[in-house]
PDB file of C-alpha atoms in Angstrom:
ATOM      1  CA  MET A   1      -0.152   0.006   0.123  1.00 40.00           C
ATOM      2  CA  ALA A   2       2.887   2.470   0.813  1.00 44.00           C
ATOM      3  CA  LEU A   3       4.684   1.663  -2.511  1.00 43.00           C
ATOM      4  CA  ALA A   4       1.164   2.289  -4.368  1.00 44.00           C
ATOM      5  CA  ARG A   5       0.262   5.776  -2.403  1.00 47.00           C
ATOM      6  CA  ARG A   6       4.180   6.916  -3.596  1.00 49.00           C
ATOM      7  CA  GLY A   7       3.821   5.929  -7.192  1.00 50.00           C
ATOM      8  CA  GLY A   8       4.152   2.171  -7.158  1.00 51.00           C
ATOM      9  CA  ILE A   9       7.135  -0.356  -7.571  1.00 52.00           C
ATOM     10  CA  GLY A  10       8.259   1.387 -10.864  1.00 52.00           C
ATOM     11  CA  ARG A  11       9.184   4.752  -9.159  1.00 56.00           C
ATOM     12  CA  TYR A  12      10.650   2.725  -6.308  1.00 50.00           C
ATOM     13  CA  TYR A  13      13.256   1.170  -8.992  1.00 54.00           C
ATOM     14  CA  ASP A  14      13.342   4.349 -10.805  1.00 70.00           C
ATOM     15  CA  VAL A  15      14.774   6.288  -7.524  1.00 74.00           C
ATOM     16  CA  ASN A  16      17.301   3.305  -6.722  1.00 74.00           C
ATOM     17  CA  GLY A  17      18.114   3.253 -10.260  1.00 73.00           C
ATOM     18  CA  TRP A  18      19.402   6.911 -10.018  1.00 78.00           C
ATOM     19  CA  LEU A  19      20.976   6.397  -6.844  1.00 78.00           C
ATOM     20  CA  PHE A  20      23.039   3.567  -8.051  1.00 78.00           C
ATOM     21  CA  VAL A  21      24.410   5.661 -10.929  1.00 80.00           C
ATOM     22  CA  ALA A  22      24.870   8.922  -8.804  1.00 81.00           C
ATOM     23  CA  PRO A  23      28.276   7.753  -7.862  1.00 81.00           C
ATOM     24  CA  ALA A  24      29.325   7.455 -11.474  1.00 82.00           C
ATOM     25  CA  LEU A  25      27.379  10.291 -13.070  1.00 80.00           C
ATOM     26  CA  GLY A  26      29.176  12.529 -10.296  1.00 82.00           C
ATOM     27  CA  LEU A  27      32.663  11.208 -11.464  1.00 82.00           C
ATOM     28  CA  ILE A  28      31.643  11.861 -15.066  1.00 78.00           C
ATOM     29  CA  ALA A  29      30.837  15.555 -14.329  1.00 77.00           C
ATOM     30  CA  LEU A  30      33.910  16.153 -12.515  1.00 77.00           C
ATOM     31  CA  PHE A  31      36.531  14.644 -14.533  1.00 80.00           C
ATOM     32  CA  MET A  32      34.842  15.095 -17.954  1.00 80.00           C
ATOM     33  CA  ILE A  33      32.126  17.485 -18.416  1.00 80.00           C
ATOM     34  CA  TYR A  34      33.765  20.112 -15.967  1.00 81.00           C
ATOM     35  CA  PRO A  35      37.370  20.027 -17.674  1.00 82.00           C
ATOM     36  CA  ILE A  36      35.554  20.542 -20.846  1.00 82.00           C
ATOM     37  CA  ALA A  37      33.213  23.315 -19.733  1.00 84.00           C
ATOM     38  CA  TRP A  38      36.422  25.229 -18.078  1.00 83.00           C
ATOM     39  CA  SER A  39      38.643  24.534 -21.254  1.00 82.00           C
ATOM     40  CA  LEU A  40      36.214  26.199 -23.228  1.00 83.00           C
ATOM     41  CA  TRP A  41      35.737  29.188 -21.053  1.00 85.00           C
ATOM     42  CA  MET A  42      39.527  29.562 -21.140  1.00 82.00           C
ATOM     43  CA  SER A  43      39.742  29.693 -24.935  1.00 82.00           C
ATOM     44  CA  PHE A  44      38.235  32.801 -24.547  1.00 84.00           C
ATOM     45  CA  GLN A  45      40.861  34.060 -21.934  1.00 80.00           C
ATOM     46  CA  SER A  46      44.339  35.563 -22.834  1.00 79.00           C
ATOM     47  CA  GLY A  47      47.316  36.535 -20.623  1.00 70.00           C
ATOM     48  CA  ARG A  48      50.383  34.624 -19.327  1.00 66.00           C
ATOM     49  CA  GLY A  49      50.301  32.242 -16.153  1.00 57.00           C
ATOM     50  CA  MET A  50      47.343  32.410 -14.013  1.00 63.00           C
ATOM     51  CA  MET A  51      46.921  36.384 -14.980  1.00 71.00           C
ATOM     52  CA  MET A  52      44.161  35.611 -17.337  1.00 73.00           C
ATOM     53  CA  LYS A  53      41.558  38.207 -18.734  1.00 78.00           C
ATOM     54  CA  PHE A  54      38.877  37.859 -21.047  1.00 78.00           C
ATOM     55  CA  ALA A  55      39.812  38.151 -24.733  1.00 77.00           C
ATOM     56  CA  GLY A  56      37.019  36.969 -26.891  1.00 79.00           C
ATOM     57  CA  PHE A  57      37.825  35.786 -30.014  1.00 83.00           C
ATOM     58  CA  ALA A  58      41.715  36.921 -30.192  1.00 84.00           C
ATOM     59  CA  ASN A  59      43.214  33.485 -29.868  1.00 86.00           C
ATOM     60  CA  ILE A  60      41.088  32.326 -32.809  1.00 86.00           C
ATOM     61  CA  VAL A  61      42.478  35.368 -34.772  1.00 88.00           C
ATOM     62  CA  ARG A  62      45.937  34.484 -33.101  1.00 88.00           C
ATOM     63  CA  LEU A  63      45.661  30.676 -34.706  1.00 88.00           C
ATOM     64  CA  TRP A  64      45.983  31.980 -38.361  1.00 87.00           C
ATOM     65  CA  ASN A  65      48.873  34.442 -37.891  1.00 90.00           C
ATOM     66  CA  ASP A  66      51.012  31.704 -35.969  1.00 91.00           C
ATOM     67  CA  PRO A  67      53.473  29.958 -38.121  1.00 93.00           C
ATOM     68  CA  VAL A  68      54.173  27.362 -35.307  1.00 92.00           C
ATOM     69  CA  PHE A  69      50.523  26.523 -35.123  1.00 93.00           C
ATOM     70  CA  ILE A  70      50.391  26.148 -39.182  1.00 93.00           C
ATOM     71  CA  LYS A  71      53.405  23.845 -39.066  1.00 94.00           C
ATOM     72  CA  ALA A  72      52.082  21.821 -36.438  1.00 93.00           C
ATOM     73  CA  LEU A  73      48.757  21.588 -38.044  1.00 94.00           C
ATOM     74  CA  THR A  74      50.346  20.578 -41.304  1.00 94.00           C
ATOM     75  CA  ASN A  75      52.626  17.879 -39.539  1.00 94.00           C
ATOM     76  CA  THR A  76      49.429  16.331 -38.218  1.00 94.00           C
ATOM     77  CA  MET A  77      47.677  16.581 -41.191  1.00 93.00           C
ATOM     78  CA  THR A  78      50.200  14.851 -43.164  1.00 93.00           C
ATOM     79  CA  TYR A  79      50.474  11.998 -40.526  1.00 94.00           C
ATOM     80  CA  PHE A  80      46.739  11.562 -40.959  1.00 92.00           C
ATOM     81  CA  VAL A  81      46.709  11.259 -44.830  1.00 93.00           C
ATOM     82  CA  VAL A  82      49.807   8.969 -44.937  1.00 92.00           C
ATOM     83  CA  GLN A  83      49.726   7.123 -41.684  1.00 91.00           C
ATOM     84  CA  VAL A  84      46.174   5.939 -41.427  1.00 92.00           C
ATOM     85  CA  PRO A  85      46.165   4.212 -44.819  1.00 93.00           C
ATOM     86  CA  ILE A  86      49.220   2.611 -44.572  1.00 93.00           C
ATOM     87  CA  MET A  87      48.387   1.197 -40.905  1.00 93.00           C
ATOM     88  CA  ILE A  88      44.829   0.104 -41.969  1.00 93.00           C
ATOM     89  CA  LEU A  89      46.081  -1.632 -45.203  1.00 93.00           C
ATOM     90  CA  LEU A  90      48.894  -3.337 -43.480  1.00 94.00           C
ATOM     91  CA  ALA A  91      46.470  -4.646 -40.557  1.00 93.00           C
ATOM     92  CA  LEU A  92      44.184  -6.314 -43.085  1.00 93.00           C
ATOM     93  CA  ILE A  93      47.077  -7.669 -45.137  1.00 92.00           C
ATOM     94  CA  LEU A  94      48.483  -9.374 -42.061  1.00 92.00           C
ATOM     95  CA  ALA A  95      45.353 -10.300 -40.730  1.00 92.00           C
ATOM     96  CA  SER A  96      44.421 -12.153 -43.814  1.00 89.00           C
ATOM     97  CA  LEU A  97      47.903 -14.040 -43.524  1.00 89.00           C
ATOM     98  CA  LEU A  98      47.232 -14.907 -40.208  1.00 89.00           C
ATOM     99  CA  ASN A  99      43.846 -15.923 -41.018  1.00 87.00           C
ATOM    100  CA  ASN A 100      45.003 -19.058 -42.938  1.00 84.00           C
ATOM    101  CA  PRO A 101      44.924 -22.196 -40.693  1.00 81.00           C
ATOM    102  CA  ARG A 102      47.606 -23.834 -42.695  1.00 83.00           C
ATOM    103  CA  LEU A 103      50.454 -20.999 -41.544  1.00 83.00           C
ATOM    104  CA  VAL A 104      53.392 -22.637 -39.565  1.00 83.00           C
ATOM    105  CA  GLY A 105      53.715 -20.521 -35.926  1.00 82.00           C
ATOM    106  CA  ARG A 106      50.760 -18.298 -36.802  1.00 82.00           C
ATOM    107  CA  GLY A 107      50.294 -17.658 -33.062  1.00 84.00           C
ATOM    108  CA  LEU A 108      54.085 -16.753 -32.722  1.00 89.00           C
ATOM    109  CA  PHE A 109      53.176 -14.350 -35.509  1.00 87.00           C
ATOM    110  CA  ARG A 110      50.366 -13.062 -34.043  1.00 87.00           C
ATOM    111  CA  THR A 111      51.867 -12.408 -30.688  1.00 87.00           C
ATOM    112  CA  ALA A 112      55.087 -10.846 -32.261  1.00 87.00           C
ATOM    113  CA  ILE A 113      52.699  -8.160 -34.337  1.00 88.00           C
ATOM    114  CA  PHE A 114      50.699  -7.389 -31.195  1.00 88.00           C
ATOM    115  CA  LEU A 115      53.767  -7.258 -28.807  1.00 87.00           C
ATOM    116  CA  PRO A 116      54.533  -3.404 -29.709  1.00 86.00           C
ATOM    117  CA  CYS A 117      51.170  -2.316 -28.424  1.00 86.00           C
ATOM    118  CA  VAL A 118      51.803  -3.365 -25.229  1.00 84.00           C
ATOM    119  CA  THR A 119      55.617  -2.299 -24.863  1.00 82.00           C
ATOM    120  CA  SER A 120      56.925   0.329 -22.369  1.00 81.00           C
ATOM    121  CA  LEU A 121      56.648   3.371 -24.437  1.00 80.00           C
ATOM    122  CA  VAL A 122      59.919   4.462 -23.116  1.00 80.00           C
ATOM    123  CA  ALA A 123      61.597   1.254 -24.043  1.00 82.00           C
ATOM    124  CA  TYR A 124      60.194   1.605 -27.292  1.00 81.00           C
ATOM    125  CA  SER A 125      61.439   4.877 -28.021  1.00 82.00           C
ATOM    126  CA  VAL A 126      65.152   4.268 -26.279  1.00 83.00           C
ATOM    127  CA  LEU A 127      64.888   1.255 -28.847  1.00 86.00           C
ATOM    128  CA  PHE A 128      64.043   3.188 -32.089  1.00 86.00           C
ATOM    129  CA  LYS A 129      66.528   5.897 -31.431  1.00 86.00           C
ATOM    130  CA  GLY A 130      69.152   3.263 -30.846  1.00 87.00           C
ATOM    131  CA  MET A 131      68.076   1.478 -34.159  1.00 90.00           C
ATOM    132  CA  PHE A 132      67.668   4.572 -36.300  1.00 90.00           C
ATOM    133  CA  ALA A 133      70.924   6.516 -35.120  1.00 88.00           C
ATOM    134  CA  ILE A 134      73.619   7.424 -37.628  1.00 88.00           C
ATOM    135  CA  ASP A 135      75.303   4.249 -36.676  1.00 87.00           C
ATOM    136  CA  GLY A 136      72.459   2.308 -35.767  1.00 87.00           C
ATOM    137  CA  ILE A 137      71.276  -1.417 -36.965  1.00 91.00           C
ATOM    138  CA  VAL A 138      69.141   0.159 -39.716  1.00 91.00           C
ATOM    139  CA  ASN A 139      71.832   2.226 -41.659  1.00 91.00           C
ATOM    140  CA  SER A 140      74.272  -0.393 -41.537  1.00 91.00           C
ATOM    141  CA  THR A 141      71.828  -3.118 -42.850  1.00 91.00           C
ATOM    142  CA  LEU A 142      71.149  -0.645 -45.523  1.00 91.00           C
ATOM    143  CA  ALA A 143      74.754   0.160 -46.365  1.00 90.00           C
ATOM    144  CA  ALA A 144      75.636  -3.571 -46.112  1.00 90.00           C
ATOM    145  CA  VAL A 145      73.326  -4.416 -48.751  1.00 90.00           C
ATOM    146  CA  GLY A 146      74.229  -1.494 -51.077  1.00 87.00           C
ATOM    147  CA  ILE A 147      71.017   0.363 -50.544  1.00 88.00           C
ATOM    148  CA  ILE A 148      72.505   3.568 -49.011  1.00 85.00           C
ATOM    149  CA  SER A 149      76.160   4.691 -49.583  1.00 85.00           C
ATOM    150  CA  SER A 150      76.036   7.311 -47.012  1.00 87.00           C
ATOM    151  CA  PRO A 151      74.114   7.053 -43.195  1.00 89.00           C
ATOM    152  CA  ILE A 152      70.212   8.545 -43.388  1.00 90.00           C
ATOM    153  CA  PRO A 153      70.035  11.292 -40.804  1.00 90.00           C
ATOM    154  CA  TRP A 154      66.749   9.708 -39.268  1.00 89.00           C
ATOM    155  CA  LEU A 155      66.576  11.940 -36.521  1.00 86.00           C
ATOM    156  CA  THR A 156      68.377  15.354 -37.486  1.00 88.00           C
ATOM    157  CA  HIS A 157      66.584  15.731 -41.140  1.00 89.00           C
ATOM    158  CA  PRO A 158      63.103  17.072 -41.372  1.00 89.00           C
ATOM    159  CA  PHE A 159      61.942  14.582 -44.106  1.00 91.00           C
ATOM    160  CA  TRP A 160      63.554  11.477 -42.428  1.00 91.00           C
ATOM    161  CA  ALA A 161      62.392  12.563 -38.809  1.00 91.00           C
ATOM    162  CA  LYS A 162      59.014  12.988 -40.156  1.00 92.00           C
ATOM    163  CA  THR A 163      59.275   9.394 -41.876  1.00 91.00           C
ATOM    164  CA  LEU A 164      60.797   8.030 -38.712  1.00 91.00           C
ATOM    165  CA  VAL A 165      57.621   8.715 -36.497  1.00 91.00           C
ATOM    166  CA  ILE A 166      55.583   7.437 -39.210  1.00 92.00           C
ATOM    167  CA  ILE A 167      57.241   4.189 -39.011  1.00 91.00           C
ATOM    168  CA  ALA A 168      57.221   4.319 -35.158  1.00 89.00           C
ATOM    169  CA  ILE A 169      53.271   4.655 -35.261  1.00 90.00           C
ATOM    170  CA  THR A 170      52.851   2.024 -37.767  1.00 90.00           C
ATOM    171  CA  TRP A 171      55.125  -0.112 -35.900  1.00 89.00           C
ATOM    172  CA  ARG A 172      53.389   0.467 -32.609  1.00 87.00           C
ATOM    173  CA  TRP A 173      49.607   0.279 -33.769  1.00 89.00           C
ATOM    174  CA  THR A 174      49.080  -2.090 -36.783  1.00 91.00           C
ATOM    175  CA  GLY A 175      48.946  -5.023 -34.378  1.00 90.00           C
ATOM    176  CA  TYR A 176      46.348  -3.423 -32.646  1.00 91.00           C
ATOM    177  CA  ASN A 177      44.093  -2.984 -35.435  1.00 93.00           C
ATOM    178  CA  MET A 178      45.129  -6.401 -36.876  1.00 92.00           C
ATOM    179  CA  ILE A 179      43.399  -8.158 -33.898  1.00 92.00           C
ATOM    180  CA  PHE A 180      40.087  -6.457 -35.039  1.00 93.00           C
ATOM    181  CA  TYR A 181      40.465  -7.696 -38.533  1.00 94.00           C
ATOM    182  CA  LEU A 182      41.548 -11.133 -37.510  1.00 92.00           C
ATOM    183  CA  ALA A 183      38.619 -11.726 -34.856  1.00 91.00           C
ATOM    184  CA  ALA A 184      36.036 -10.331 -37.982  1.00 91.00           C
ATOM    185  CA  LEU A 185      37.503 -12.737 -40.402  1.00 90.00           C
ATOM    186  CA  GLN A 186      37.400 -15.709 -37.987  1.00 88.00           C
ATOM    187  CA  ASN A 187      33.730 -14.707 -37.785  1.00 89.00           C
ATOM    188  CA  ILE A 188      32.985 -15.059 -41.621  1.00 86.00           C
ATOM    189  CA  ASP A 189      31.004 -18.301 -42.603  1.00 85.00           C
ATOM    190  CA  ARG A 190      33.386 -20.279 -44.460  1.00 85.00           C
ATOM    191  CA  SER A 191      30.677 -21.937 -46.198  1.00 87.00           C
ATOM    192  CA  ILE A 192      30.548 -18.424 -48.394  1.00 86.00           C
ATOM    193  CA  TYR A 193      34.063 -18.963 -49.603  1.00 85.00           C
ATOM    194  CA  GLU A 194      33.494 -22.562 -50.418  1.00 87.00           C
ATOM    195  CA  VAL A 195      30.194 -21.948 -52.558  1.00 87.00           C
ATOM    196  CA  ALA A 196      32.372 -18.846 -54.457  1.00 86.00           C
ATOM    197  CA  ARG A 197      35.422 -21.451 -54.719  1.00 87.00           C
ATOM    198  CA  ILE A 198      33.060 -24.166 -56.335  1.00 86.00           C
ATOM    199  CA  ASP A 199      31.720 -21.354 -58.705  1.00 84.00           C
ATOM    200  CA  GLY A 200      35.114 -20.610 -59.921  1.00 85.00           C
ATOM    201  CA  VAL A 201      35.492 -17.243 -58.340  1.00 83.00           C
ATOM    202  CA  PRO A 202      39.116 -16.345 -57.945  1.00 87.00           C
ATOM    203  CA  ALA A 203      41.141 -15.586 -54.810  1.00 83.00           C
ATOM    204  CA  TRP A 204      41.332 -12.066 -55.335  1.00 87.00           C
ATOM    205  CA  ALA A 205      37.587 -11.600 -56.375  1.00 87.00           C
ATOM    206  CA  ARG A 206      36.630 -13.487 -53.279  1.00 85.00           C
ATOM    207  CA  PHE A 207      38.627 -11.158 -51.207  1.00 86.00           C
ATOM    208  CA  THR A 208      37.210  -7.869 -52.874  1.00 86.00           C
ATOM    209  CA  HIS A 209      33.510  -8.965 -53.367  1.00 86.00           C
ATOM    210  CA  ILE A 210      33.209 -10.915 -50.112  1.00 86.00           C
ATOM    211  CA  THR A 211      35.550 -10.317 -47.408  1.00 88.00           C
ATOM    212  CA  ILE A 212      35.939  -6.446 -47.825  1.00 88.00           C
ATOM    213  CA  PRO A 213      32.134  -5.934 -47.902  1.00 87.00           C
ATOM    214  CA  LEU A 214      31.637  -8.153 -44.885  1.00 88.00           C
ATOM    215  CA  LEU A 215      34.408  -6.107 -42.906  1.00 89.00           C
ATOM    216  CA  LYS A 216      33.008  -2.730 -43.553  1.00 89.00           C
ATOM    217  CA  PRO A 217      31.918  -2.298 -40.103  1.00 88.00           C
ATOM    218  CA  VAL A 218      35.188  -3.246 -38.592  1.00 91.00           C
ATOM    219  CA  ILE A 219      36.960  -1.109 -41.312  1.00 91.00           C
ATOM    220  CA  LEU A 220      35.313   1.984 -40.364  1.00 89.00           C
ATOM    221  CA  PHE A 221      35.578   1.080 -36.701  1.00 90.00           C
ATOM    222  CA  THR A 222      39.654   1.074 -36.886  1.00 92.00           C
ATOM    223  CA  THR A 223      39.786   3.903 -39.494  1.00 91.00           C
ATOM    224  CA  VAL A 224      37.600   6.047 -36.722  1.00 90.00           C
ATOM    225  CA  ILE A 225      39.968   5.179 -33.707  1.00 91.00           C
ATOM    226  CA  SER A 226      43.034   5.569 -36.002  1.00 91.00           C
ATOM    227  CA  THR A 227      42.145   8.879 -37.181  1.00 91.00           C
ATOM    228  CA  ILE A 228      41.312   9.957 -33.585  1.00 90.00           C
ATOM    229  CA  GLY A 229      44.670   8.552 -32.317  1.00 90.00           C
ATOM    230  CA  THR A 230      46.712  10.225 -35.250  1.00 91.00           C
ATOM    231  CA  LEU A 231      45.175  13.551 -34.889  1.00 91.00           C
ATOM    232  CA  GLN A 232      45.744  13.186 -30.843  1.00 90.00           C
ATOM    233  CA  LEU A 233      49.564  12.161 -31.670  1.00 90.00           C
ATOM    234  CA  PHE A 234      51.832  13.252 -28.814  1.00 90.00           C
ATOM    235  CA  ASP A 235      53.985  10.103 -27.197  1.00 87.00           C
ATOM    236  CA  GLU A 236      55.926   9.117 -30.344  1.00 86.00           C
ATOM    237  CA  VAL A 237      56.981  12.568 -30.962  1.00 90.00           C
ATOM    238  CA  TYR A 238      57.632  13.468 -27.393  1.00 89.00           C
ATOM    239  CA  ASN A 239      59.990  10.551 -27.049  1.00 87.00           C
ATOM    240  CA  LEU A 240      61.702  10.681 -29.929  1.00 86.00           C
ATOM    241  CA  THR A 241      62.256  14.390 -30.311  1.00 85.00           C
ATOM    242  CA  GLU A 242      62.879  14.971 -26.401  1.00 81.00           C
ATOM    243  CA  GLY A 243      59.640  16.827 -26.647  1.00 78.00           C
ATOM    244  CA  LYS A 244      61.104  19.308 -28.870  1.00 82.00           C
ATOM    245  CA  GLY A 245      59.063  18.565 -32.200  1.00 84.00           C
ATOM    246  CA  GLY A 246      62.369  19.093 -34.266  1.00 80.00           C
ATOM    247  CA  PRO A 247      64.204  19.380 -36.328  1.00 84.00           C
ATOM    248  CA  SER A 248      62.962  22.859 -36.852  1.00 85.00           C
ATOM    249  CA  ASN A 249      59.381  21.633 -35.799  1.00 89.00           C
ATOM    250  CA  ALA A 250      59.118  19.270 -38.479  1.00 90.00           C
ATOM    251  CA  THR A 251      57.772  16.744 -36.403  1.00 92.00           C
ATOM    252  CA  LEU A 252      55.699  18.871 -34.243  1.00 92.00           C
ATOM    253  CA  THR A 253      52.185  17.907 -33.795  1.00 93.00           C
ATOM    254  CA  LEU A 254      48.736  19.587 -32.136  1.00 92.00           C
ATOM    255  CA  SER A 255      49.044  17.899 -29.204  1.00 92.00           C
ATOM    256  CA  LEU A 256      52.808  18.361 -28.361  1.00 93.00           C
ATOM    257  CA  TYR A 257      52.167  22.251 -29.281  1.00 92.00           C
ATOM    258  CA  ILE A 258      49.384  22.485 -26.767  1.00 91.00           C
ATOM    259  CA  TYR A 259      51.658  20.615 -24.296  1.00 91.00           C
ATOM    260  CA  ASN A 260      54.670  23.093 -25.086  1.00 90.00           C
ATOM    261  CA  LEU A 261      51.949  26.152 -24.694  1.00 87.00           C
ATOM    262  CA  THR A 262      50.963  24.777 -21.080  1.00 85.00           C
ATOM    263  CA  PHE A 263      54.373  23.628 -19.627  1.00 84.00           C
ATOM    264  CA  ARG A 264      57.329  24.207 -21.273  1.00 80.00           C
ATOM    265  CA  PHE A 265      57.210  27.615 -22.303  1.00 73.00           C
ATOM    266  CA  MET A 266      55.653  31.041 -20.549  1.00 70.00           C
ATOM    267  CA  PRO A 267      52.436  29.508 -19.865  1.00 73.00           C
ATOM    268  CA  SER A 268      49.789  30.461 -22.374  1.00 81.00           C
ATOM    269  CA  PHE A 269      46.632  28.682 -20.811  1.00 84.00           C
ATOM    270  CA  GLY A 270      43.972  30.504 -23.097  1.00 85.00           C
ATOM    271  CA  TYR A 271      45.859  29.598 -26.379  1.00 87.00           C
ATOM    272  CA  ALA A 272      46.352  26.170 -25.464  1.00 87.00           C
ATOM    273  CA  ALA A 273      42.730  25.549 -24.990  1.00 88.00           C
ATOM    274  CA  THR A 274      41.944  27.357 -28.052  1.00 90.00           C
ATOM    275  CA  VAL A 275      44.434  24.954 -29.942  1.00 91.00           C
ATOM    276  CA  SER A 276      42.869  21.767 -28.295  1.00 90.00           C
ATOM    277  CA  TYR A 277      39.148  23.007 -29.692  1.00 90.00           C
ATOM    278  CA  VAL A 278      41.029  22.380 -33.117  1.00 91.00           C
ATOM    279  CA  ILE A 279      41.546  19.094 -32.526  1.00 91.00           C
ATOM    280  CA  VAL A 280      38.277  18.541 -31.356  1.00 90.00           C
ATOM    281  CA  ILE A 281      36.482  19.755 -34.195  1.00 90.00           C
ATOM    282  CA  LEU A 282      38.940  17.995 -36.533  1.00 91.00           C
ATOM    283  CA  VAL A 283      38.048  14.685 -34.947  1.00 89.00           C
ATOM    284  CA  ALA A 284      34.461  15.503 -35.237  1.00 88.00           C
ATOM    285  CA  LEU A 285      34.466  16.734 -38.921  1.00 90.00           C
ATOM    286  CA  LEU A 286      36.275  13.569 -40.033  1.00 88.00           C
ATOM    287  CA  ALA A 287      34.648  11.116 -38.194  1.00 85.00           C
ATOM    288  CA  CYS A 288      31.336  12.406 -39.600  1.00 87.00           C
ATOM    289  CA  ILE A 289      33.086  12.299 -43.024  1.00 86.00           C
ATOM    290  CA  GLN A 290      34.121   8.456 -42.550  1.00 82.00           C
ATOM    291  CA  PHE A 291      30.688   7.945 -41.266  1.00 81.00           C
ATOM    292  CA  TYR A 292      28.941   9.471 -44.273  1.00 82.00           C
ATOM    293  CA  ALA A 293      31.137   7.831 -46.546  1.00 78.00           C
ATOM    294  CA  ALA A 294      30.351   4.236 -45.075  1.00 74.00           C
ATOM    295  CA  ARG A 295      26.437   5.205 -45.408  1.00 74.00           C
ATOM    296  CA  GLU A 296      26.975   6.112 -48.724  1.00 64.00           C
ATOM    297  CA  ARG A 297      28.748   3.022 -50.016  1.00 65.00           C
ATOM    298  CA  ASP A 298      26.219   0.745 -48.396  1.00 62.00           C
ATOM    299  CA  ARG A 299      23.297   2.255 -50.284  1.00 63.00           C
TER     300      ARG A 299
END
């Protein structure tokens, strides 16, 4: 009777449900919603350190007059255009090879390819610095087989430094995407391939007309998360260039520039917040384009 007078059992469970999720909602509000709102407010402020004052859209105007920002934006988009397609294609090829049950030692290969994803970032950066040093194993091997006549300045030349960052990202995260493709390939009904094989469909046609269409949701997912990760690229560049984005800002990314504006140079919190919202807009825009393109292909 008491439950009926207060609105019944449904209302009782509604209240208890809200009480159950209240701690989680409180943490989300504290550590996500509040920082987002605070950074948005800060993007309209100017000044050094804690001496902030309202500046309106001055930080947005400053973006397009800042050559370092333009360089960081160009580098970030270069990584996106070059590295994401390479990583997605390479992950798909590796997953297709490892999906072959007749491949000897495929468990070992799968572990070896995925291992960089869980390797300590510091250890992996030290490894890459040693491998790609002037007298490192990469230059020594290339010289030994006659590909190069003089060492490649991987860490000191703008083009080669950017190439090294792309190699490092690809090496570290290709295995992560490969696992998704491999799981999706193993869930495809083998009878579909058997029917196509009986009908005389060649292997390449089976791959392009059966495998790829069935993998579209996974391809979209890996493309979106790879895009987000690349636009937020920080760790690899920071560790390979000791936080400088060098040489001559050739590898500087938007995330590293935000870090420098906030912690390395004279603090400019308002301008750093404005740059961070450039990443937010890019991620949202590119994700929407990718979802729209995937939907159009399905029609």
